[in-house]
């Protein structure tokens, strides 16, 4: 039986614990309803696990390398030692290759699985259980399947392949009632997968070699045609190739250009040397040019003159200038000087002759060069065509040589007749002597424990359904009794049962009539405070019902500011959530306090942990800011203000200028006093909610009205 109690001093209802002692006694009274089914199920499970044919599983493992032997790798790829590791998609594709029908047919044929009743049920007839499953449409009819389809279906039911996480290992598992067959089949699948890869690579190599051979024949013809066109065009245009792979005209043009430059250099050099020596002769200076110095005759004359000058100097020490010997020596020296100058004149004339010869050579070469240039200009277009033909022939030749190299490699790889596979077997399957199914002890234990849990659940459910539900509330400071009836309000539109309506005296027609003007009032109806003329008049139920009625058409939040007796937490989907007081103290954020109503789309903000500082909470500027933010986010903000005699009416007027007063009847003393207090605080729009229709009143009306 579930019960409710009130937390001491908190003013909040808390759900109580289930009466486990009573439930335990009920389970003990009906223990045989629990034990007997569990024992029966355990016995049945024991029989089943001993009757079922055991299954044995064997496992083989493959390592997918994705690499080739470097000696068998194409020449262009031999420098790439480390290839990229296999990605998850590659491993998944390889697993699908393990599960392919082609490999399945090879394994079936190798192990002759089509001759075993385990894989073809038609060999020993259909079992009654299989026949019933076929009739029920759960299993396929083996009689409508071909023998190959039956064997393949049984084969794939027993084969499992999957990649090991974060590795390149592929696991192959095979299940069979024969342990030897399970191991042999797992190994056969692994070997067949490796052989299938080898055959595929061999076929690819052979196909590539055949394709290359066909392409080579075509390319040979293309190369011969391209070279023939190039040579024919060269012969036609006389654009023969000389040394350094250049045409004869271009080669002659280059040679003539070099000769012309050399002739111009010689001319300039001869003219310069002749002009220099002539200037020295004209000025009477000593001639020390290299051409004069290197002349053999001038060198002999200079030597003889030097001897005479030495003799003259020697004789001058003892003889006077008028002496015949001195005169003779001076005459001989002057004669030698004249001969040297004459030789220099002859050298100058020789140099000038060389310059004229060089000038004639320059003129001749210039004419020939101009002719070659005109000839080269006329043959440029033909030269361009010839180069294009040569490029085409060279490109075809390079392509042919590339294909020939690939063809030789493909032929060598095909002759090996054993292409390496991308995977290898790293663990072969072994025969298992322990069946993996059924696990007898775990299955029996699970069956017994499951049946115990089911039986106990049925007994406990029956006990709870037979127990009469109830709710109790503390008298002082606890939730008002109207909240028990508020649970019966439907989320779609605030409906109370007839009994609850009669008991509480809060007419739903009056609630709907109050909600309509609030919807139509616009900004003036966005914030409304609900007060009670006194305690225990249904203030919380009225505010909750009004908020739910408004929430049918808009986003509405209900705020609990009845800090002397907070009640709304029990209607929240999170009763333990923080509230207004926690936000004001800074112990919770704004988003933590907004919860959902249990029965509608209404949002609820509870009071939280009040303590002894409720006046400070009401007067807090943070509370005003929070309500302002709620008013901007929601279409309506409804405040449960509690009893008007205990509420800070003046402060609440500034937070919500529209009021609803819940009382027993308009003429009651408490109701009249509550209206007067609200009017005195500044409320000008006060609606009275009681057993009669809503009565709107103004502050200016007399209290007796």
Coordinates of N, CA, C and O in Angstrom, one line a residue, residues 61 63-64 85-88 91-92 162-171:
X61 N 41.8 -17.9 -37.6 CA 42.0 -16.5 -37.6 C 43.0 -16.2 -38.8 O 43.9 -16.9 -39.0
X63 N 45.1 -12.9 -40.8 CA 45.7 -11.6 -40.6 C 45.8 -10.9 -42.0 O 46.4 -11.5 -42.9
X64 N 45.1 -9.8 -42.2 CA 45.0 -9.2 -43.5 C 46.2 -8.2 -43.5 O 46.2 -7.2 -42.8
X85 N 47.9 1.0 -44.0 CA 47.3 -0.1 -43.4 C 45.8 -0.2 -43.8 O 45.2 0.8 -44.3
X86 N 45.2 -1.4 -43.7 CA 43.8 -1.6 -44.1 C 42.9 -0.8 -43.2 O 43.0 -0.8 -42.0
X87 N 41.9 -0.1 -43.9 CA 41.0 0.7 -43.1 C 39.8 -0.2 -42.7 O 39.7 -1.3 -43.2
X88 N 38.9 0.3 -41.9 CA 37.7 -0.6 -41.5 C 36.9 -1.0 -42.7 O 36.3 -2.1 -42.7
X91 N 38.5 -4.1 -44.3 CA 38.3 -5.3 -43.5 C 36.9 -5.8 -43.6 O 36.7 -7.0 -43.7
X92 N 35.9 -4.9 -43.6 CA 34.5 -5.3 -43.8 C 34.3 -5.9 -45.1 O 33.6 -6.9 -45.3
X162 N 34.0 -12.1 -38.6 CA 34.0 -10.7 -38.2 C 35.4 -10.3 -37.9 O 36.3 -11.1 -37.6
X163 N 35.6 -9.0 -38.1 CA 37.0 -8.4 -37.8 C 37.1 -8.1 -36.3 O 36.2 -7.6 -35.7
X164 N 38.3 -8.3 -35.8 CA 38.6 -8.0 -34.4 C 38.8 -6.5 -34.3 O 39.5 -5.9 -35.2
X165 N 38.2 -5.9 -33.3 CA 38.3 -4.4 -33.2 C 39.7 -3.9 -33.0 O 40.5 -4.5 -32.3
X166 N 40.1 -2.8 -33.7 CA 41.4 -2.2 -33.7 C 42.5 -3.1 -34.1 O 43.6 -3.1 -33.5
X167 N 42.3 -3.9 -35.1 CA 43.3 -4.8 -35.6 C 43.0 -5.2 -37.0 O 41.9 -4.8 -37.6
X168 N 43.8 -5.9 -37.7 CA 43.6 -6.4 -39.0 C 43.3 -7.9 -39.1 O 43.6 -8.6 -40.0
X169 N 42.9 -8.4 -37.9 CA 42.6 -9.9 -37.8 C 41.1 -10.1 -38.1 O 40.2 -9.4 -37.6
X170 N 40.9 -11.2 -38.9 CA 39.5 -11.6 -39.2 C 39.3 -13.0 -38.6 O 40.1 -13.9 -38.8
X171 N 38.2 -13.1 -37.8 CA 37.9 -14.4 -37.1 C 36.9 -15.1 -37.9 O 35.9 -14.6 -38.4

